[in-house]
Amino acid sequence: MADEIDYRIYGNEMQLVEIGLDKGETVKAEAGAMMFMGDGIKMETSTGGGILKGLKRAISGESFFITSFTQTGSGKGSVAFGAPYPGKIMPIDLKEEGGSFICQKDSFLCAADGTDVTIAFSKRIGAGLFGGEGFILQRLHGDGLAFIHAGGTVLKKELAPGETLRVDTGCLVAFSESIDYDIQFVGGFKNALFGGEGVVLATVKGPGTVYLQSLPFSRLADRIAAAIGPAESNRGESGGISGIGESALGGILGGDRKF
């Protein structure tokens, strides 16, 4: 059984969630998400159940380690977690969702102790190969509260049996296990080449709950990159061979494959 935690969400565009914990209660969070905690809170970082669980989280887009926060003092304690970029924090009651919920990579923020974050493979190979969420999604499993984060404004849609939505793949945040998720190729050469919406759309079919976001992080990152300009323009600012070496090493460690 998951711990029954209290919470309050603050802010509009850059939200944080403050969790209230009674003595002995625990909340676990993605490493680096903590904003502040009270005196009686004990923090412990681990793999959360062995190397295998850590690897599953890493594959699903989260960090290898997870941090637990337990109220060890008397009375009520509190710990707060901040959103990583502009958007909304959404509470998901897993008990109401049948014990599990599917969400995109990197969306998990924190959850009551007793909640597991594991990988969820797409049921259809097409959705895995071409969908914006990739072949691997996250599954939140348990019977307590979990909190996920999405970019921009969040829209919750309740789909009736057989009701279908076609969604930009990056805008699909999370959905019920009962949702049928697949991808659909955009028809027409001009639509695919010049439409700007990508070659494929995600299709979600009810019954179930679907969360959509107006600002996928990938879209925000693309706009920032376009405003900054080519990365090459910032390379080699340090003079001589050492500057070239530092630039190359920084690009390789940062995931730049243009070397």
PDB file of C-alpha atoms in Angstrom:
ATOM      1  CA  MET A   1       0.000   0.000   0.000  1.00  0.00           C
ATOM      2  CA  ALA A   2       1.287   3.459  -0.911  1.00  0.00           C
ATOM      3  CA  ASP A   3       1.566   6.156   1.748  1.00  0.00           C
ATOM      4  CA  GLU A   4      -1.357   8.598   1.823  1.00  0.00           C
ATOM      5  CA  ILE A   5       0.273  11.977   1.312  1.00  0.00           C
ATOM      6  CA  ASP A   6      -1.062  15.534   1.303  1.00  0.00           C
ATOM      7  CA  TYR A   7       0.008  18.015  -1.342  1.00  0.00           C
ATOM      8  CA  ARG A   8      -0.393  21.561  -2.633  1.00  0.00           C
ATOM      9  CA  ILE A   9       0.639  22.856  -6.050  1.00  0.00           C
ATOM     10  CA  TYR A  10       1.925  26.449  -6.311  1.00  0.00           C
ATOM     11  CA  GLY A  11       2.447  28.725  -9.291  1.00  0.00           C
ATOM     12  CA  ASN A  12       1.141  28.991 -12.817  1.00  0.00           C
ATOM     13  CA  GLU A  13       3.814  28.585 -15.492  1.00  0.00           C
ATOM     14  CA  MET A  14       6.724  27.348 -13.338  1.00  0.00           C
ATOM     15  CA  GLN A  15       4.976  25.184 -10.773  1.00  0.00           C
ATOM     16  CA  LEU A  16       6.153  23.376  -7.673  1.00  0.00           C
ATOM     17  CA  VAL A  17       4.409  20.790  -5.531  1.00  0.00           C
ATOM     18  CA  GLU A  18       4.782  20.737  -1.732  1.00  0.00           C
ATOM     19  CA  ILE A  19       4.191  17.340  -0.135  1.00  0.00           C
ATOM     20  CA  GLY A  20       3.043  17.045   3.475  1.00  0.00           C
ATOM     21  CA  LEU A  21       4.275  13.954   5.305  1.00  0.00           C
ATOM     22  CA  ASP A  22       3.217  12.498   8.643  1.00  0.00           C
ATOM     23  CA  LYS A  23       5.813  10.676  10.725  1.00  0.00           C
ATOM     24  CA  GLY A  24       7.054   7.578   8.901  1.00  0.00           C
ATOM     25  CA  GLU A  25       5.596   8.583   5.522  1.00  0.00           C
ATOM     26  CA  THR A  26       7.842   8.701   2.461  1.00  0.00           C
ATOM     27  CA  VAL A  27       7.778  10.301  -0.956  1.00  0.00           C
ATOM     28  CA  LYS A  28      10.279   9.437  -3.675  1.00  0.00           C
ATOM     29  CA  ALA A  29      11.353  11.683  -6.501  1.00  0.00           C
ATOM     30  CA  GLU A  30      13.491  11.968  -9.575  1.00  0.00           C
ATOM     31  CA  ALA A  31      17.063  12.847  -8.588  1.00  0.00           C
ATOM     32  CA  GLY A  32      17.619  16.603  -8.577  1.00  0.00           C
ATOM     33  CA  ALA A  33      13.932  17.598  -8.363  1.00  0.00           C
ATOM     34  CA  MET A  34      13.919  18.591  -4.676  1.00  0.00           C
ATOM     35  CA  MET A  35      13.485  22.318  -3.932  1.00  0.00           C
ATOM     36  CA  PHE A  36      13.384  22.407  -0.114  1.00  0.00           C
ATOM     37  CA  MET A  37      12.627  20.139   2.846  1.00  0.00           C
ATOM     38  CA  GLY A  38      11.889  20.506   6.548  1.00  0.00           C
ATOM     39  CA  ASP A  39      14.172  19.700   9.480  1.00  0.00           C
ATOM     40  CA  GLY A  40      12.624  16.310  10.190  1.00  0.00           C
ATOM     41  CA  ILE A  41      12.966  15.018   6.620  1.00  0.00           C
ATOM     42  CA  LYS A  42      15.599  12.348   6.016  1.00  0.00           C
ATOM     43  CA  MET A  43      16.881  12.078   2.444  1.00  0.00           C
ATOM     44  CA  GLU A  44      18.271   8.821   1.050  1.00  0.00           C
ATOM     45  CA  THR A  45      19.387   8.121  -2.527  1.00  0.00           C
ATOM     46  CA  SER A  46      19.414   4.564  -3.890  1.00  0.00           C
ATOM     47  CA  THR A  47      18.506   2.474  -6.906  1.00  0.00           C
ATOM     48  CA  GLY A  48      15.079   1.914  -5.341  1.00  0.00           C
ATOM     49  CA  GLY A  49      15.206  -1.873  -5.317  1.00  0.00           C
ATOM     50  CA  GLY A  50      18.391  -3.094  -6.946  1.00  0.00           C
ATOM     51  CA  ILE A  51      20.403  -2.530 -10.109  1.00  0.00           C
ATOM     52  CA  LEU A  52      17.678  -3.939 -12.360  1.00  0.00           C
ATOM     53  CA  LYS A  53      15.129  -1.349 -11.214  1.00  0.00           C
ATOM     54  CA  GLY A  54      17.688   1.397 -11.688  1.00  0.00           C
ATOM     55  CA  LEU A  55      18.390   0.211 -15.214  1.00  0.00           C
ATOM     56  CA  LYS A  56      14.669   0.086 -16.038  1.00  0.00           C
ATOM     57  CA  ARG A  57      14.278   3.692 -14.930  1.00  0.00           C
ATOM     58  CA  ALA A  58      17.337   4.760 -16.909  1.00  0.00           C
ATOM     59  CA  ILE A  59      15.993   3.101 -20.059  1.00  0.00           C
ATOM     60  CA  SER A  60      12.624   4.816 -19.581  1.00  0.00           C
ATOM     61  CA  GLY A  61      14.278   8.239 -19.460  1.00  0.00           C
ATOM     62  CA  GLU A  62      14.703   8.773 -15.715  1.00  0.00           C
ATOM     63  CA  SER A  63      17.909   8.798 -13.679  1.00  0.00           C
ATOM     64  CA  PHE A  64      19.494   5.539 -12.503  1.00  0.00           C
ATOM     65  CA  PHE A  65      19.064   6.607  -8.867  1.00  0.00           C
ATOM     66  CA  ILE A  66      15.926   7.720  -7.076  1.00  0.00           C
ATOM     67  CA  THR A  67      15.750   9.789  -3.893  1.00  0.00           C
ATOM     68  CA  SER A  68      13.445   9.014  -0.962  1.00  0.00           C
ATOM     69  CA  PHE A  69      12.319  11.634   1.580  1.00  0.00           C
ATOM     70  CA  THR A  70      10.962  10.334   4.898  1.00  0.00           C
ATOM     71  CA  GLN A  71       9.508  12.312   7.789  1.00  0.00           C
ATOM     72  CA  THR A  72      11.400  11.116  10.856  1.00  0.00           C
ATOM     73  CA  GLY A  73      10.555  13.962  13.212  1.00  0.00           C
ATOM     74  CA  SER A  74       7.415  14.464  15.252  1.00  0.00           C
ATOM     75  CA  GLY A  75       4.433  16.159  13.681  1.00  0.00           C
ATOM     76  CA  LYS A  76       4.008  17.132  10.059  1.00  0.00           C
ATOM     77  CA  GLY A  77       6.945  17.534   7.708  1.00  0.00           C
ATOM     78  CA  SER A  78       7.141  18.911   4.192  1.00  0.00           C
ATOM     79  CA  VAL A  79       9.270  18.597   1.087  1.00  0.00           C
ATOM     80  CA  ALA A  80       8.825  20.423  -2.227  1.00  0.00           C
ATOM     81  CA  PHE A  81       9.743  19.572  -5.815  1.00  0.00           C
ATOM     82  CA  GLY A  82      10.066  21.972  -8.723  1.00  0.00           C
ATOM     83  CA  ALA A  83       9.151  21.534 -12.383  1.00  0.00           C
ATOM     84  CA  PRO A  84      12.163  21.325 -14.743  1.00  0.00           C
ATOM     85  CA  TYR A  85      10.739  23.739 -17.385  1.00  0.00           C
ATOM     86  CA  PRO A  86       7.596  25.881 -17.916  1.00  0.00           C
ATOM     87  CA  GLY A  87       4.427  23.841 -17.703  1.00  0.00           C
ATOM     88  CA  LYS A  88       2.060  22.127 -15.309  1.00  0.00           C
ATOM     89  CA  ILE A  89       2.347  19.511 -12.567  1.00  0.00           C
ATOM     90  CA  MET A  90      -0.475  16.959 -12.637  1.00  0.00           C
ATOM     91  CA  PRO A  91      -1.469  14.656  -9.753  1.00  0.00           C
ATOM     92  CA  ILE A  92      -2.428  11.134 -10.868  1.00  0.00           C
ATOM     93  CA  ASP A  93      -4.341   8.962  -8.414  1.00  0.00           C
ATOM     94  CA  LEU A  94      -3.225   5.496  -9.493  1.00  0.00           C
ATOM     95  CA  LYS A  95      -5.949   3.820  -7.425  1.00  0.00           C
ATOM     96  CA  GLU A  96      -8.587   5.584  -9.536  1.00  0.00           C
ATOM     97  CA  GLU A  97      -6.698   4.644 -12.716  1.00  0.00           C
ATOM     98  CA  GLY A  98      -6.741   0.911 -12.018  1.00  0.00           C
ATOM     99  CA  GLY A  99      -3.248   0.726 -10.555  1.00  0.00           C
ATOM    100  CA  SER A 100      -1.160   1.959 -13.482  1.00  0.00           C
ATOM    101  CA  PHE A 101      -0.792   4.816 -15.933  1.00  0.00           C
ATOM    102  CA  ILE A 102       1.352   5.287 -19.061  1.00  0.00           C
ATOM    103  CA  CYS A 103       3.313   8.486 -19.658  1.00  0.00           C
ATOM    104  CA  GLN A 104       6.052   9.863 -21.852  1.00  0.00           C
ATOM    105  CA  LYS A 105       9.738   9.684 -20.998  1.00  0.00           C
ATOM    106  CA  ASP A 106      11.070  12.221 -18.480  1.00  0.00           C
ATOM    107  CA  SER A 107       7.606  13.195 -17.222  1.00  0.00           C
ATOM    108  CA  PHE A 108       7.806  11.591 -13.743  1.00  0.00           C
ATOM    109  CA  LEU A 109       8.424  14.096 -10.937  1.00  0.00           C
ATOM    110  CA  CYS A 110       7.581  12.388  -7.614  1.00  0.00           C
ATOM    111  CA  ALA A 111       5.218   9.859  -6.040  1.00  0.00           C
ATOM    112  CA  ALA A 112       4.125   8.394  -2.724  1.00  0.00           C
ATOM    113  CA  ASP A 113       6.233   5.528  -1.459  1.00  0.00           C
ATOM    114  CA  GLY A 114       4.881   2.271  -2.878  1.00  0.00           C
ATOM    115  CA  THR A 115       4.785   3.556  -6.460  1.00  0.00           C
ATOM    116  CA  ASP A 116       7.070   1.987  -9.049  1.00  0.00           C
ATOM    117  CA  VAL A 117       8.401   3.658 -12.207  1.00  0.00           C
ATOM    118  CA  THR A 118       9.107   1.036 -14.861  1.00  0.00           C
ATOM    119  CA  ILE A 119       9.316   0.763 -18.622  1.00  0.00           C
ATOM    120  CA  ALA A 120       6.295   0.149 -20.833  1.00  0.00           C
ATOM    121  CA  PHE A 121       6.854  -1.071 -24.375  1.00  0.00           C
ATOM    122  CA  SER A 122       4.517   0.132 -27.088  1.00  0.00           C
ATOM    123  CA  LYS A 123       2.147  -2.642 -28.137  1.00  0.00           C
ATOM    124  CA  ARG A 124       2.610  -1.940 -31.832  1.00  0.00           C
ATOM    125  CA  ILE A 125       5.916  -1.795 -33.665  1.00  0.00           C
ATOM    126  CA  GLY A 126       4.778   1.137 -35.809  1.00  0.00           C
ATOM    127  CA  ALA A 127       4.134   3.276 -32.742  1.00  0.00           C
ATOM    128  CA  GLY A 128       7.534   2.295 -31.393  1.00  0.00           C
ATOM    129  CA  LEU A 129       9.511   3.028 -34.536  1.00  0.00           C
ATOM    130  CA  PHE A 130       7.813   6.226 -35.656  1.00  0.00           C
ATOM    131  CA  GLY A 131       5.900   7.612 -32.670  1.00  0.00           C
ATOM    132  CA  GLY A 132       7.301  10.675 -30.915  1.00  0.00           C
ATOM    133  CA  GLU A 133       7.349   8.832 -27.599  1.00  0.00           C
ATOM    134  CA  GLY A 134       9.516   6.050 -28.994  1.00  0.00           C
ATOM    135  CA  PHE A 135       9.211   2.347 -28.383  1.00  0.00           C
ATOM    136  CA  ILE A 136       9.704   2.759 -24.641  1.00  0.00           C
ATOM    137  CA  LEU A 137       7.277   4.657 -22.428  1.00  0.00           C
ATOM    138  CA  GLN A 138       7.020   4.932 -18.643  1.00  0.00           C
ATOM    139  CA  ARG A 139       4.548   2.963 -16.555  1.00  0.00           C
ATOM    140  CA  LEU A 140       3.622   4.289 -13.113  1.00  0.00           C
ATOM    141  CA  HIS A 141       2.382   1.382 -11.026  1.00  0.00           C
ATOM    142  CA  GLY A 142       0.833   1.421  -7.545  1.00  0.00           C
ATOM    143  CA  ASP A 143      -2.204   2.617  -5.609  1.00  0.00           C
ATOM    144  CA  GLY A 144      -1.125   6.065  -4.413  1.00  0.00           C
ATOM    145  CA  LEU A 145      -0.529   9.548  -5.754  1.00  0.00           C
ATOM    146  CA  ALA A 146       2.031  10.221  -8.469  1.00  0.00           C
ATOM    147  CA  PHE A 147       2.957  13.573  -9.985  1.00  0.00           C
ATOM    148  CA  ILE A 148       4.010  14.112 -13.586  1.00  0.00           C
ATOM    149  CA  HIS A 149       5.087  17.258 -15.422  1.00  0.00           C
ATOM    150  CA  ALA A 150       4.146  18.501 -18.899  1.00  0.00           C
ATOM    151  CA  GLY A 151       5.031  21.598 -20.929  1.00  0.00           C
ATOM    152  CA  GLY A 152       2.808  24.610 -21.484  1.00  0.00           C
ATOM    153  CA  THR A 153      -0.925  24.221 -20.929  1.00  0.00           C
ATOM    154  CA  VAL A 154      -2.286  20.748 -20.165  1.00  0.00           C
ATOM    155  CA  LEU A 155      -5.589  19.467 -21.512  1.00  0.00           C
ATOM    156  CA  LYS A 156      -7.343  16.434 -20.023  1.00  0.00           C
ATOM    157  CA  LYS A 157      -9.594  14.496 -22.415  1.00  0.00           C
ATOM    158  CA  GLU A 158     -11.975  11.729 -21.395  1.00  0.00           C
ATOM    159  CA  LEU A 159     -12.491   9.483 -24.420  1.00  0.00           C
ATOM    160  CA  ALA A 160     -15.628   7.394 -24.770  1.00  0.00           C
ATOM    161  CA  PRO A 161     -15.418   3.809 -26.082  1.00  0.00           C
ATOM    162  CA  GLY A 162     -14.392   3.989 -29.729  1.00  0.00           C
ATOM    163  CA  GLU A 163     -13.730   7.757 -29.653  1.00  0.00           C
ATOM    164  CA  THR A 164     -10.459   8.638 -31.399  1.00  0.00           C
ATOM    165  CA  LEU A 165      -8.105  11.619 -31.341  1.00  0.00           C
ATOM    166  CA  ARG A 166      -5.216  12.290 -33.719  1.00  0.00           C
ATOM    167  CA  VAL A 167      -2.460  14.124 -31.872  1.00  0.00           C
ATOM    168  CA  ASP A 168       0.975  15.515 -32.633  1.00  0.00           C
ATOM    169  CA  THR A 169       3.259  12.849 -31.195  1.00  0.00           C
ATOM    170  CA  GLY A 170       5.127  15.303 -28.963  1.00  0.00           C
ATOM    171  CA  CYS A 171       1.898  16.665 -27.456  1.00  0.00           C
ATOM    172  CA  LEU A 172       0.804  13.321 -26.031  1.00  0.00           C
ATOM    173  CA  VAL A 173       1.818  13.299 -22.348  1.00  0.00           C
ATOM    174  CA  ALA A 174       0.045  10.419 -20.632  1.00  0.00           C
ATOM    175  CA  PHE A 175      -2.890   8.049 -20.998  1.00  0.00           C
ATOM    176  CA  SER A 176      -4.769   5.227 -19.307  1.00  0.00           C
ATOM    177  CA  GLU A 177      -3.797   1.599 -19.819  1.00  0.00           C
ATOM    178  CA  SER A 178      -7.175   1.113 -21.514  1.00  0.00           C
ATOM    179  CA  ILE A 179      -6.264   3.558 -24.320  1.00  0.00           C
ATOM    180  CA  ASP A 180      -5.330   2.021 -27.678  1.00  0.00           C
ATOM    181  CA  TYR A 181      -2.211   3.895 -28.857  1.00  0.00           C
ATOM    182  CA  ASP A 182      -0.898   3.786 -32.417  1.00  0.00           C
ATOM    183  CA  ILE A 183       0.578   6.041 -35.111  1.00  0.00           C
ATOM    184  CA  GLN A 184      -0.852   7.202 -38.421  1.00  0.00           C
ATOM    185  CA  PHE A 185       1.113   8.490 -41.389  1.00  0.00           C
ATOM    186  CA  VAL A 186       0.211  11.942 -42.669  1.00  0.00           C
ATOM    187  CA  GLY A 187      -1.450  11.694 -46.066  1.00  0.00           C
ATOM    188  CA  GLY A 188      -0.252  13.720 -49.017  1.00  0.00           C
ATOM    189  CA  PHE A 189       3.262  14.628 -50.111  1.00  0.00           C
ATOM    190  CA  LYS A 190       2.863  18.350 -49.408  1.00  0.00           C
ATOM    191  CA  ASN A 191       1.445  17.728 -45.941  1.00  0.00           C
ATOM    192  CA  ALA A 192       4.378  15.514 -45.010  1.00  0.00           C
ATOM    193  CA  LEU A 193       7.041  17.769 -46.558  1.00  0.00           C
ATOM    194  CA  PHE A 194       5.787  21.256 -45.771  1.00  0.00           C
ATOM    195  CA  GLY A 195       3.104  20.855 -43.094  1.00  0.00           C
ATOM    196  CA  GLY A 196       5.527  21.242 -40.176  1.00  0.00           C
ATOM    197  CA  GLU A 197       3.594  18.733 -38.075  1.00  0.00           C
ATOM    198  CA  GLY A 198       5.814  15.737 -38.764  1.00  0.00           C
ATOM    199  CA  VAL A 199       5.326  12.697 -40.970  1.00  0.00           C
ATOM    200  CA  VAL A 200       3.186  10.817 -38.432  1.00  0.00           C
ATOM    201  CA  LEU A 201       0.485  11.590 -35.885  1.00  0.00           C
ATOM    202  CA  ALA A 202      -0.385   9.644 -32.758  1.00  0.00           C
ATOM    203  CA  THR A 203      -3.850   8.111 -32.619  1.00  0.00           C
ATOM    204  CA  VAL A 204      -5.448   7.402 -29.257  1.00  0.00           C
ATOM    205  CA  LYS A 205      -8.702   5.469 -29.020  1.00  0.00           C
ATOM    206  CA  GLY A 206     -10.959   5.257 -25.972  1.00  0.00           C
ATOM    207  CA  PRO A 207     -12.181   4.412 -23.494  1.00  0.00           C
ATOM    208  CA  GLY A 208      -9.867   6.182 -21.073  1.00  0.00           C
ATOM    209  CA  THR A 209      -8.127   9.380 -20.031  1.00  0.00           C
ATOM    210  CA  VAL A 210      -5.607  11.247 -22.171  1.00  0.00           C
ATOM    211  CA  TYR A 211      -3.420  14.200 -21.143  1.00  0.00           C
ATOM    212  CA  LEU A 212      -2.121  16.557 -23.846  1.00  0.00           C
ATOM    213  CA  GLN A 213       0.511  19.308 -23.573  1.00  0.00           C
ATOM    214  CA  SER A 214       0.695  22.479 -25.658  1.00  0.00           C
ATOM    215  CA  LEU A 215       4.486  22.857 -25.418  1.00  0.00           C
ATOM    216  CA  PRO A 216       6.568  19.688 -25.838  1.00  0.00           C
ATOM    217  CA  PHE A 217      10.086  20.176 -24.524  1.00  0.00           C
ATOM    218  CA  SER A 218      11.521  19.173 -27.921  1.00  0.00           C
ATOM    219  CA  ARG A 219       9.615  22.056 -29.563  1.00  0.00           C
ATOM    220  CA  LEU A 220      10.894  24.501 -26.939  1.00  0.00           C
ATOM    221  CA  ALA A 221      14.443  23.239 -27.399  1.00  0.00           C
ATOM    222  CA  ASP A 222      14.200  23.627 -31.182  1.00  0.00           C
ATOM    223  CA  ARG A 223      13.095  27.256 -30.845  1.00  0.00           C
ATOM    224  CA  ILE A 224      15.943  28.014 -28.430  1.00  0.00           C
ATOM    225  CA  ALA A 225      18.468  26.331 -30.720  1.00  0.00           C
ATOM    226  CA  ALA A 226      17.155  28.293 -33.707  1.00  0.00           C
ATOM    227  CA  ALA A 227      17.473  31.577 -31.797  1.00  0.00           C
ATOM    228  CA  ILE A 228      21.013  30.802 -30.645  1.00  0.00           C
ATOM    229  CA  GLY A 229      22.158  29.840 -34.119  1.00  0.00           C
ATOM    230  CA  PRO A 230      24.580  27.158 -35.283  1.00  0.00           C
ATOM    231  CA  ALA A 231      26.661  25.648 -32.510  1.00  0.00           C
ATOM    232  CA  GLU A 232      29.712  25.940 -34.729  1.00  0.00           C
ATOM    233  CA  SER A 233      29.669  29.728 -34.335  1.00  0.00           C
ATOM    234  CA  ASN A 234      30.525  29.367 -30.641  1.00  0.00           C
ATOM    235  CA  ARG A 235      33.297  26.851 -31.084  1.00  0.00           C
ATOM    236  CA  GLY A 236      36.966  27.641 -30.880  1.00  0.00           C
ATOM    237  CA  GLU A 237      36.634  30.852 -28.888  1.00  0.00           C
ATOM    238  CA  SER A 238      39.635  29.794 -26.846  1.00  0.00           C
ATOM    239  CA  GLY A 239      42.784  30.310 -28.854  1.00  0.00           C
ATOM    240  CA  GLY A 240      45.252  27.677 -29.958  1.00  0.00           C
ATOM    241  CA  ILE A 241      45.196  23.903 -29.834  1.00  0.00           C
ATOM    242  CA  SER A 242      43.840  23.815 -26.281  1.00  0.00           C
ATOM    243  CA  GLY A 243      40.757  25.748 -27.350  1.00  0.00           C
ATOM    244  CA  ILE A 244      40.074  23.310 -30.181  1.00  0.00           C
ATOM    245  CA  GLY A 245      40.518  20.365 -27.851  1.00  0.00           C
ATOM    246  CA  GLU A 246      38.182  21.802 -25.237  1.00  0.00           C
ATOM    247  CA  SER A 247      35.558  22.555 -27.883  1.00  0.00           C
ATOM    248  CA  ALA A 248      35.733  19.041 -29.335  1.00  0.00           C
ATOM    249  CA  LEU A 249      35.617  17.375 -25.920  1.00  0.00           C
ATOM    250  CA  GLY A 250      32.667  19.514 -24.839  1.00  0.00           C
ATOM    251  CA  GLY A 251      30.776  18.644 -28.015  1.00  0.00           C
ATOM    252  CA  ILE A 252      31.391  14.916 -27.631  1.00  0.00           C
ATOM    253  CA  LEU A 253      30.353  14.878 -23.951  1.00  0.00           C
ATOM    254  CA  GLY A 254      27.308  16.961 -24.797  1.00  0.00           C
ATOM    255  CA  GLY A 255      26.125  14.482 -27.387  1.00  0.00           C
ATOM    256  CA  ASP A 256      27.227  16.447 -30.462  1.00  0.00           C
ATOM    257  CA  ARG A 257      27.908  13.921 -33.248  1.00  0.00           C
ATOM    258  CA  LYS A 258      29.197  16.358 -35.823  1.00  0.00           C
ATOM    259  CA  PHE A 259      32.863  15.629 -35.048  1.00  0.00           C
TER     260      PHE A 259
END
